[in-house]
Coordinates of C-alpha atoms and ligand atoms in Angstrom, one line a residue:
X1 CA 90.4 51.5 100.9
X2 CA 88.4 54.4 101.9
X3 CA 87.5 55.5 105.5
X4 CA 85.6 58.1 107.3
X5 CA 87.2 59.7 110.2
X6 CA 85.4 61.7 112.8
X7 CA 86.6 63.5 116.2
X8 CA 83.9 63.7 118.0
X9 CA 82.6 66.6 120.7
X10 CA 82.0 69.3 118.8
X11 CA 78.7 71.5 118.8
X12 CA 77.7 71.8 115.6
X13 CA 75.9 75.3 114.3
X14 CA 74.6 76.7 110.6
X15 CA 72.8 75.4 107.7
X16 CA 72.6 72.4 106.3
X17 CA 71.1 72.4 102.9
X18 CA 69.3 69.4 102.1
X19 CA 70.0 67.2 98.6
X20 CA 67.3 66.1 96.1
X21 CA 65.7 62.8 97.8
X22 CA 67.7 59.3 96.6
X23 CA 64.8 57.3 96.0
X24 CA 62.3 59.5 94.4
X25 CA 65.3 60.4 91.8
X26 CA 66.1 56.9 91.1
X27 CA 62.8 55.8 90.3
X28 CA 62.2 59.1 87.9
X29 CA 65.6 58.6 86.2
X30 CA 64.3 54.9 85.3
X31 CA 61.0 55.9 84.2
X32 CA 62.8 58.3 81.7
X33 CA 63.1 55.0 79.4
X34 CA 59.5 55.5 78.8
X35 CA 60.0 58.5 76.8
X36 CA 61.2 59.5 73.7
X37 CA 62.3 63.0 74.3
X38 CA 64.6 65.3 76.0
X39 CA 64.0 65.9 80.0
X40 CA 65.6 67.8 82.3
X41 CA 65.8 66.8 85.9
X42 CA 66.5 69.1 88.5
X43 CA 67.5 69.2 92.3
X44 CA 69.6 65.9 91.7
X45 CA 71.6 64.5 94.5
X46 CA 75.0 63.5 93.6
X47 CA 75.3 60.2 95.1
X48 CA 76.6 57.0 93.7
X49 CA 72.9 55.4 93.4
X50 CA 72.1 58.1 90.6
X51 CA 75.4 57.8 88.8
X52 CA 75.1 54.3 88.7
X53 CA 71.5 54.7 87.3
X54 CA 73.1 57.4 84.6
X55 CA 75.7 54.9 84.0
X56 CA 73.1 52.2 83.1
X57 CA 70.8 54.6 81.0
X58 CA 73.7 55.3 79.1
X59 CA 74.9 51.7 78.4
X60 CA 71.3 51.3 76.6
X61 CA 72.1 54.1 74.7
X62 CA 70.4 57.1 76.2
X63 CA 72.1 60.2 76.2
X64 CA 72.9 62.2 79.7
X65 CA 74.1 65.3 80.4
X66 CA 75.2 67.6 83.0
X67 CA 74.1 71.3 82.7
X68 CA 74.5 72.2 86.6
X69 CA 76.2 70.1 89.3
X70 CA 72.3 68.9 90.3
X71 CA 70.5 69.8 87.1
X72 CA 70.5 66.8 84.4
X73 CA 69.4 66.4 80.5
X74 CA 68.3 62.8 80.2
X75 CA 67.5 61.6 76.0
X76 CA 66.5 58.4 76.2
X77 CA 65.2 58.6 72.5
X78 CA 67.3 55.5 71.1
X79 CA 68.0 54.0 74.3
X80 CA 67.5 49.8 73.8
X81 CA 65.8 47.7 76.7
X82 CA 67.1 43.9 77.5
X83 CA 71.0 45.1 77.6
X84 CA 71.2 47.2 81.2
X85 CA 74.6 46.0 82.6
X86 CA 74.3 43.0 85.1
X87 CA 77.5 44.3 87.2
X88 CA 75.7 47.9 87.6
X89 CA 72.2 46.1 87.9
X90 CA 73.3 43.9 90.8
X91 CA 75.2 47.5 92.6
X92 CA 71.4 49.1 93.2
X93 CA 67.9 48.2 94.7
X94 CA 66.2 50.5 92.2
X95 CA 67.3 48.9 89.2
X96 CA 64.2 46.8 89.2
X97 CA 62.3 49.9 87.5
X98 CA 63.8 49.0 84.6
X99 CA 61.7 46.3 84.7
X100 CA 58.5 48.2 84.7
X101 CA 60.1 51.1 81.9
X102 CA 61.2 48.0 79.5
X103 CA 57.6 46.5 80.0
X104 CA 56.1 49.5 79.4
X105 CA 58.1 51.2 76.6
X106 CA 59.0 47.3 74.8
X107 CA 56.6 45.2 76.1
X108 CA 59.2 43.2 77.3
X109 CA 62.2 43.1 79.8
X110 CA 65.2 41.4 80.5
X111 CA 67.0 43.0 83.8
X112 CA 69.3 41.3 86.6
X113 CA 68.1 41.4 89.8
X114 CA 68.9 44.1 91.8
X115 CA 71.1 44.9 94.3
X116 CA 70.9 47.6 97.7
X117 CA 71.1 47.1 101.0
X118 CA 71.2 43.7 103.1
X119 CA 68.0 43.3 105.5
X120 CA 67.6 39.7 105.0
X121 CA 65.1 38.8 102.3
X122 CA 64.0 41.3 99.6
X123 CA 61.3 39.6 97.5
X124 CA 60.0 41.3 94.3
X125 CA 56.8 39.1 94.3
X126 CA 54.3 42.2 94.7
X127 CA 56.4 43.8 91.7
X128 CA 55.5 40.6 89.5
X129 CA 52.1 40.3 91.1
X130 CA 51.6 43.8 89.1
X131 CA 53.8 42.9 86.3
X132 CA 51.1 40.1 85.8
X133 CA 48.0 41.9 86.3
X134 CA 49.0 44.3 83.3
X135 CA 49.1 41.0 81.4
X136 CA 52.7 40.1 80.8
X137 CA 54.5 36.8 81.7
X138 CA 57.2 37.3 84.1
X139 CA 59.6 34.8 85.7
X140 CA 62.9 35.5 87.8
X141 CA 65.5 32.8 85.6
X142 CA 69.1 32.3 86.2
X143 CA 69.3 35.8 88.2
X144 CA 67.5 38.2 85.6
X145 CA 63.9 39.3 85.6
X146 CA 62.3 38.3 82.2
X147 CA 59.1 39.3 81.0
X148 CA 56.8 39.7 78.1
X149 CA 52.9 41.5 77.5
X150 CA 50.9 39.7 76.1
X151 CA 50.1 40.5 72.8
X152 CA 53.3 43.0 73.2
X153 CA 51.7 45.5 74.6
X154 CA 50.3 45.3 78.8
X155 CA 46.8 46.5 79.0
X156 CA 45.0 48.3 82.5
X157 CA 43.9 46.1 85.3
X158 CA 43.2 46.1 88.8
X159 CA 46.0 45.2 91.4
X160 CA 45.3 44.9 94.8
X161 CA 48.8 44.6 96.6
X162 CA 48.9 41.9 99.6
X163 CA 51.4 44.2 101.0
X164 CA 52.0 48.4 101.1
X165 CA 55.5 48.0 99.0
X166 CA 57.1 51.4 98.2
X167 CA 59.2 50.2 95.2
X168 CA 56.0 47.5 93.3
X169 CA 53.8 50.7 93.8
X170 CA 56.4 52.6 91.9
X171 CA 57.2 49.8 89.3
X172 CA 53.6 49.2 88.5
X173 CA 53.2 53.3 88.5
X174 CA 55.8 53.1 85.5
X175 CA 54.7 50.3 83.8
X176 CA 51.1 51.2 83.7
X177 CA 51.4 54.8 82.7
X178 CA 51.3 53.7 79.1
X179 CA 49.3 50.5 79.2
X180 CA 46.0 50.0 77.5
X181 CA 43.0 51.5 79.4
X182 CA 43.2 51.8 83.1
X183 CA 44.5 50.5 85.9
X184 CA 43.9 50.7 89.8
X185 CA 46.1 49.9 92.3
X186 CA 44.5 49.2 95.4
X187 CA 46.9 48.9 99.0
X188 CA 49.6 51.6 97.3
X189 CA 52.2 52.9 98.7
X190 CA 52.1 56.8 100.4
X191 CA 55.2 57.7 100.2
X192 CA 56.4 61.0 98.9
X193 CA 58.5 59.6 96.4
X194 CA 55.4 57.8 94.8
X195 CA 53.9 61.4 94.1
X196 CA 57.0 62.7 93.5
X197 CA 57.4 59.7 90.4
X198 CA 53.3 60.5 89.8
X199 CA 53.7 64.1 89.5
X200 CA 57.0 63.9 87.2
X201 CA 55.0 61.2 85.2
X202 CA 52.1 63.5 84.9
X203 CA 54.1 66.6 83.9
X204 CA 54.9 63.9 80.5
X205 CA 51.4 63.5 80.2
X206 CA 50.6 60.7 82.2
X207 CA 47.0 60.4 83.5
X208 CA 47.5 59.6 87.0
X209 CA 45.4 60.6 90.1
X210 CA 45.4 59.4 93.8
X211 CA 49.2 59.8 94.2
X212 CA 49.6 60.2 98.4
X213 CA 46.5 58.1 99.0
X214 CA 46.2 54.0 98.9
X215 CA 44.4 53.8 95.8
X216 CA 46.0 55.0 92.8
X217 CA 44.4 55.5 89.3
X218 CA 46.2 55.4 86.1
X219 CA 44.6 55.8 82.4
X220 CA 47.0 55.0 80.0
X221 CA 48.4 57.5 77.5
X222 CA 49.6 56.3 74.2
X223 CA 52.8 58.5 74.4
X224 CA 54.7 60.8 77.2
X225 CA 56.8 63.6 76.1
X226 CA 59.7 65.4 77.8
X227 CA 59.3 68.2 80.7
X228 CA 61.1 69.5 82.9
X229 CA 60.9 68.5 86.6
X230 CA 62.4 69.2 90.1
X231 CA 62.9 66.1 92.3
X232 CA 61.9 67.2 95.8
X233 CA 63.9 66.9 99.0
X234 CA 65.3 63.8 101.1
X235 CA 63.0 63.5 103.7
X236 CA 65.6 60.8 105.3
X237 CA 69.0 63.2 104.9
X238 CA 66.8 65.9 106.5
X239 CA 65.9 63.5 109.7
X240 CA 69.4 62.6 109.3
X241 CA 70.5 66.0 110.2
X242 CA 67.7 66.9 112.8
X243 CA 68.7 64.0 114.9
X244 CA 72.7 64.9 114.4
X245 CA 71.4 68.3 116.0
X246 CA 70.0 67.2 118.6
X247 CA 72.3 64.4 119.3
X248 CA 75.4 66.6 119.5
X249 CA 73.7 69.5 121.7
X250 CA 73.4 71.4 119.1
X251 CA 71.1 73.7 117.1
X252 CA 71.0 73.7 113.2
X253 CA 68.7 75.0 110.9
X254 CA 68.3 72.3 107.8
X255 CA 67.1 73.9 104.7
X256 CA 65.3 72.8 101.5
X257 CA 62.7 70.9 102.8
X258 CA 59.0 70.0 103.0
X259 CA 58.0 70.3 106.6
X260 CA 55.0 68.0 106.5
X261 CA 57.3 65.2 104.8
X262 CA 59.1 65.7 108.1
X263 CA 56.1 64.9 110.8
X264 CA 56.6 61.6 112.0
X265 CA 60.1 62.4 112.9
X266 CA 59.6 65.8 114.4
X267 CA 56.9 64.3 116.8
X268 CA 59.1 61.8 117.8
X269 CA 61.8 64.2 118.6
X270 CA 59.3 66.6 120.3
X271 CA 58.4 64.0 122.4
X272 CA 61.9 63.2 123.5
X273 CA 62.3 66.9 124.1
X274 CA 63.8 68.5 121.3
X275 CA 62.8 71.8 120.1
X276 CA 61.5 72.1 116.2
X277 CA 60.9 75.0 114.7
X278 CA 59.0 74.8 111.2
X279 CA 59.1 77.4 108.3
X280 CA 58.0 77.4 104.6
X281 CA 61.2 75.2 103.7
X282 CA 63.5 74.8 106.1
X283 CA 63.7 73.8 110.0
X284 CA 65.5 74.6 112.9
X285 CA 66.2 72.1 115.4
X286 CA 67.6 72.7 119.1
X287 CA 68.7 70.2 121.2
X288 CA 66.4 69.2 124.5
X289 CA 67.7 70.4 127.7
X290 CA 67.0 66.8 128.7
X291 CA 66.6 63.7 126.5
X292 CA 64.0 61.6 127.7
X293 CA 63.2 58.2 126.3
X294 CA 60.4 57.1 123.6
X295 CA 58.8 54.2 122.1
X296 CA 58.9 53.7 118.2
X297 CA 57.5 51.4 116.0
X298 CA 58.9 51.8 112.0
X299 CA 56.1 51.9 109.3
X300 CA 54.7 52.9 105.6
X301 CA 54.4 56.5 105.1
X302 CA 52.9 58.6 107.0
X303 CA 54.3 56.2 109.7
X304 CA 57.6 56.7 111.1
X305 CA 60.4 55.6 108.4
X306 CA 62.3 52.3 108.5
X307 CA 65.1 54.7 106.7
X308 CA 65.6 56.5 110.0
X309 CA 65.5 53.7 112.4
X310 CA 69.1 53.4 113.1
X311 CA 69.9 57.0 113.6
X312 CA 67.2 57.4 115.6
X313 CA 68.4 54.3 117.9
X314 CA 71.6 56.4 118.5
X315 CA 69.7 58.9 119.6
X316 CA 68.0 56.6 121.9
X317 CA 71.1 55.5 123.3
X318 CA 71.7 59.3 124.7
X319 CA 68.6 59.8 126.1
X320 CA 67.2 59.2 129.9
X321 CA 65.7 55.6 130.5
X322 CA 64.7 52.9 128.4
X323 CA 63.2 52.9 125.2
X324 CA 61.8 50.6 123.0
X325 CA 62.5 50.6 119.1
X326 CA 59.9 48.3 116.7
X327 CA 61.3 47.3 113.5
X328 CA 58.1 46.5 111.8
X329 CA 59.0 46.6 107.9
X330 CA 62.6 44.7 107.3
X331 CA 63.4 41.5 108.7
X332 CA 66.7 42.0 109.6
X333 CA 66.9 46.0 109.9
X334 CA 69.2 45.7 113.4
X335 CA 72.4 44.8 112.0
X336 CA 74.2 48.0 112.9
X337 CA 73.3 46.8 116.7
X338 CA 76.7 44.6 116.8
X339 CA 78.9 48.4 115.5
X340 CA 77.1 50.7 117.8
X341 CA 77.7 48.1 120.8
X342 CA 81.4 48.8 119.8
X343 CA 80.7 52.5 121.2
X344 CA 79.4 51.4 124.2
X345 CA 75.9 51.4 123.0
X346 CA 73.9 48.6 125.4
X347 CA 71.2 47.2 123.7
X348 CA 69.0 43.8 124.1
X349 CA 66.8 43.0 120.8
X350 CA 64.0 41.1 121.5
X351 CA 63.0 39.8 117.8
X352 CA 61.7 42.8 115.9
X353 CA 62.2 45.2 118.6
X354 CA 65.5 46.7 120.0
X355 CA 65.7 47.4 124.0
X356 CA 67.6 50.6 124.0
X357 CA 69.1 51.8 127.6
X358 CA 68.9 54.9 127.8
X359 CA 72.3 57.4 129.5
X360 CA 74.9 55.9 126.7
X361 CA 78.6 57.7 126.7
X362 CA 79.5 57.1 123.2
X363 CA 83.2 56.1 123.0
X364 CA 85.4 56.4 119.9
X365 CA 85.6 53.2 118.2
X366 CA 86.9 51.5 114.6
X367 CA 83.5 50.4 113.0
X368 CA 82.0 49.6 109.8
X369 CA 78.7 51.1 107.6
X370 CA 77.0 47.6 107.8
X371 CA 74.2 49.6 105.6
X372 CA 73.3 52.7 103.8
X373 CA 71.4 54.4 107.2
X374 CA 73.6 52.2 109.3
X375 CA 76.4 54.2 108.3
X376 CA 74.6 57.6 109.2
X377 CA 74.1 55.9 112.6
X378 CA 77.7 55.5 112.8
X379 CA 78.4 59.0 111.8
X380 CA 76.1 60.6 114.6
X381 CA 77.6 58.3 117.5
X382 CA 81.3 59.0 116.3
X383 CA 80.6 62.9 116.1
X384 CA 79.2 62.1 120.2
X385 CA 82.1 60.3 121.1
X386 CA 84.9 61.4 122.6
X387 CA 88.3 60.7 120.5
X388 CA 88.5 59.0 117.1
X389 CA 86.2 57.1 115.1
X390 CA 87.3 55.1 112.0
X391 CA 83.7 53.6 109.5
X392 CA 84.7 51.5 106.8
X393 CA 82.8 50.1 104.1
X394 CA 81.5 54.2 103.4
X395 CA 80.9 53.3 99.9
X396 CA 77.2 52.4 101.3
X397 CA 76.9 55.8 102.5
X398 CA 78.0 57.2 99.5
X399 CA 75.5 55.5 97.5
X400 CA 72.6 57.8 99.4
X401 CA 74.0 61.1 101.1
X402 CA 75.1 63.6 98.9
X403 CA 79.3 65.2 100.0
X404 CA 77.8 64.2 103.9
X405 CA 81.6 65.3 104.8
X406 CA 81.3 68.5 103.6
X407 CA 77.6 69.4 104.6
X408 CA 78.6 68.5 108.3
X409 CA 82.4 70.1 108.4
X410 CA 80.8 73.2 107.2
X411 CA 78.7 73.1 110.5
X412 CA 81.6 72.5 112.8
X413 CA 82.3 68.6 112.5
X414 CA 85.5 67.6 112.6
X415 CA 85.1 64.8 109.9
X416 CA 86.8 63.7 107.4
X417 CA 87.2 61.1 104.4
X418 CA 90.9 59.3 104.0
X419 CA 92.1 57.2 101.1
X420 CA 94.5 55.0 101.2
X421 CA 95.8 53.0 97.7
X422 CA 95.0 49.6 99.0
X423 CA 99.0 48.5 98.4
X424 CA 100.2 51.0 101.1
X425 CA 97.6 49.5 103.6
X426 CA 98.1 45.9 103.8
X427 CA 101.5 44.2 103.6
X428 CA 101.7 41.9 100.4
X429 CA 100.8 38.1 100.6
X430 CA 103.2 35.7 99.9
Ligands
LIG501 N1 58.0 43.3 100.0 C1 57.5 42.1 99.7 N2 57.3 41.8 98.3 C2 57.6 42.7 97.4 C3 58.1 44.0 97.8 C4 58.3 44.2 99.1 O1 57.2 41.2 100.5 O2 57.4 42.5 96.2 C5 58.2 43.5 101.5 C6 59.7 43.8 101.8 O3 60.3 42.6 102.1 C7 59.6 44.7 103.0 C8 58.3 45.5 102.7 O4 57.6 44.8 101.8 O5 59.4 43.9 104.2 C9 58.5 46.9 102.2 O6 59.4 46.9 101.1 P1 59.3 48.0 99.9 O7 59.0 47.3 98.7 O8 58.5 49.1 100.4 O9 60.8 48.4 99.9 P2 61.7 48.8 98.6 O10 60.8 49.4 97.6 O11 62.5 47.6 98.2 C10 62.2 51.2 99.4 C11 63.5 52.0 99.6 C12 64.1 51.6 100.9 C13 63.1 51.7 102.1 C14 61.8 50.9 101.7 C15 60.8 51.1 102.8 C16 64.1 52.5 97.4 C17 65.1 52.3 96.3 N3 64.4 51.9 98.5 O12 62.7 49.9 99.3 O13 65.2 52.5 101.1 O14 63.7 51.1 103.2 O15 61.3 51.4 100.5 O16 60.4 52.4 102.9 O17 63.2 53.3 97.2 C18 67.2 53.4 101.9 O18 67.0 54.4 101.2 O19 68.1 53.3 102.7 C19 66.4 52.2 101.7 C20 66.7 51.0 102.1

């Protein structure tokens, strides 16, 4: 039993540095199976996602290695594919790049399905739609992903996606980087993380151009070899922070970061009144006089992120009037609604958008990290509210903020993690 507990009321102040981001390091540490050589990975965020996807590297026999706390050898020489660890499989969403790196190292794969966060249905259809483009056979059976190429080796093709999917762009990225001949994929993905995974790819000796854009053009290399490579900031931990700042009245200046990754949530806050100030790699962010209220609708990159929507409905709550949040990429992305209602938050949602009224008082209030961002939510409401706030279930915040305790108590939060052996919490059943 593990908790977070947080007093809430305190301005915050300082620097925040921000951690290597979560899902452009998971997707690079998969794609390392391609390779048969030594890499080092730098800037990576120690967060339970990545140890799990160290953890599953190494149960195929690759070799990792710490030489800094965020720097990381990776020898995936005589890793095996087919035998990644269904328990450790089924603990992460990301674990389906395996599927692409077995494909496109083996020319087969055998992984579980994966895991992550609940926001209703999370089909991989656009993933095998690639998958089958390249020319393998793949089938989901008895709660594993199987595939096979063709001929044992997947060969360049033309993929038009049916929808803009961060993690089939990714998969196919992976896969196809050492297919036979070339391959387009039209309707991509823009995230950063996709040219983060391009870039790293590239620096191996991948042949990939249009990263950032929606088409994407890959001409298969016969080999990739090791580099070194520097995973670039969390875009999300950074809005994370800036909207901690500016719901606490604060001012905080969040470093390591790319600016332009940051747009769509500094024009948001802008508009609501908050004061961003943008340098080379770092931001500071001062807290509006006055919150006023804004509309927002959640979309692909260079839209505003799905992965900020529930912290910045908390903000929402704070501010003057009513304001209208659009989930438009997950079904079921307002689950976190119910915990924040515990704080007094008053919101209607109206199918796939949330009402928020405006004016909120959080109070302090035992809730639970439904989800990964839900739990940031919950962080940034209990560090309004006045008394103390208990979140449970912080192992989904742990799986994607890197020591979140200790980057906000060293800017004033009064926050902190308990443990408690689960036999001196509950009494014993008969
Ligand atoms: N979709 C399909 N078919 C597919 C794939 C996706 O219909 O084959 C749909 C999804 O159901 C969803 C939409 O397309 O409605 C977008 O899904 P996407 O594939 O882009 O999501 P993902 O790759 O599974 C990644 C992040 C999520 C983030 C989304 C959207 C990783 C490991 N996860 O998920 O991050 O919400 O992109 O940006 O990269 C988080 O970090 O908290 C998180 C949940």
């Amino acid at each position: 039993m593990e908790y977070f507990v947080i007093k809430g009321g305190n301005e915050l102040s300082g620097d925040i540095e921000v951690s290597g981001m979560k899902n452009a390091a998971v997707g690079v540490i998969f794609a390392c199976l391609l390779i048969e050589d030594k890499i080092v990975l730098e800037n990576i965020p120690d967060i339970s996602d990545v140890r799990t996807s160290f953890n599953i590297l190494k149960a195929m026999g690759a070799k990792v290695r710490y030489l800094t706390k965020t720097t990381v050898e990776i020898d995936c020489t005589h890793a095996e594919g087919g035998c990644a660890p269904f328990e450790m499989v089924r603990n992460m969403r990301a674990s389906y790049y395996l599927a692409g790196a077995e494909l496109g190292r083996f020319g087969k794969t055998h992984v579980g399905c994966p895991g992550g966060c609940d926001f209703g249905i999370r089909p991989i259809d656009q993933h095998i739609k690639g998958f089958e483009a390249l020319g393998a056979e793949v089938a989901v059976e008895g709660g594993y992903i199987e595939g096979k190429a063709n001929g044992g080796r997947l060969r360049g093709a033309n993929i038009y996606f049916d929808r803009v999917s961060v993690g089939a762009t990714m998969n196919v990225l992976i896969a196809a980087a050492m297919a036979d001949g070339n391959t387009v994929i039209e309707n991509a993905a823009r995230e950063p993380h996709v040219v983060d995974l391009a870039n790293f790819l590239n620096s191996c000796g991948a042949k990939i151009t249009g990263a950032g854009t929606d088409v994407i053009k890959v001409k298969g290399v016969s080999t990739l070899s090791g580099c070194n490579y520097a995973i670039i900031p969390d875009m999300i931990e950074a809005g994370t922070y800036m909207i901690a700042a500016a719901a606490t009245n604060s001012r905080l200046r969040i470093t390591n970061v790319i600016p332009k990754h940051l747009e769509s949530i500094s024009a948001k806050l802008e508009e609501m009144g908050v004061k961003i100030e943008e340098h080379d790699d770092f931001v500071v962010v001062t807290a509006a006089d006055r919150l006023t209220k804004t509309n927002i609708r959640t979309l692909p990159y260079p839209g505003f992120p799905t992965d900020m929507n529930p912290q910045m409905c908390t903000l929402l709550c704070l501010a003057e009037g009513v304001s209208y949040l659009t989930e438009s990429v997950w079904d079921n992305r307002f689950r976190y609604i119910e915990e924040l209602r515990k704080m007094g938050a008053e919101i209607r949602v109206d199918g796939k958008t949330a009402v928020v009224e405006g004016n909120t008082r959080f109070t302090a209030a035992p809730v639970r990290a439904v989800d990964l961002r839900a739990g940031a939510a919950m962080i940034i409401a209990g560090l309004c509210a006045n008394g103390k706030t208990t979140i449970e279930d912080i192992h989904h915040i742990k799986r994607g903020y890197d020591d979140i305790v200790g980057k906000l108590r060293l800017v004033g939060a009064d926050i902190k993690e308990i443990n408690v052996p689960e036999a001196c919490n509950y009494p014993k059943a008969n």
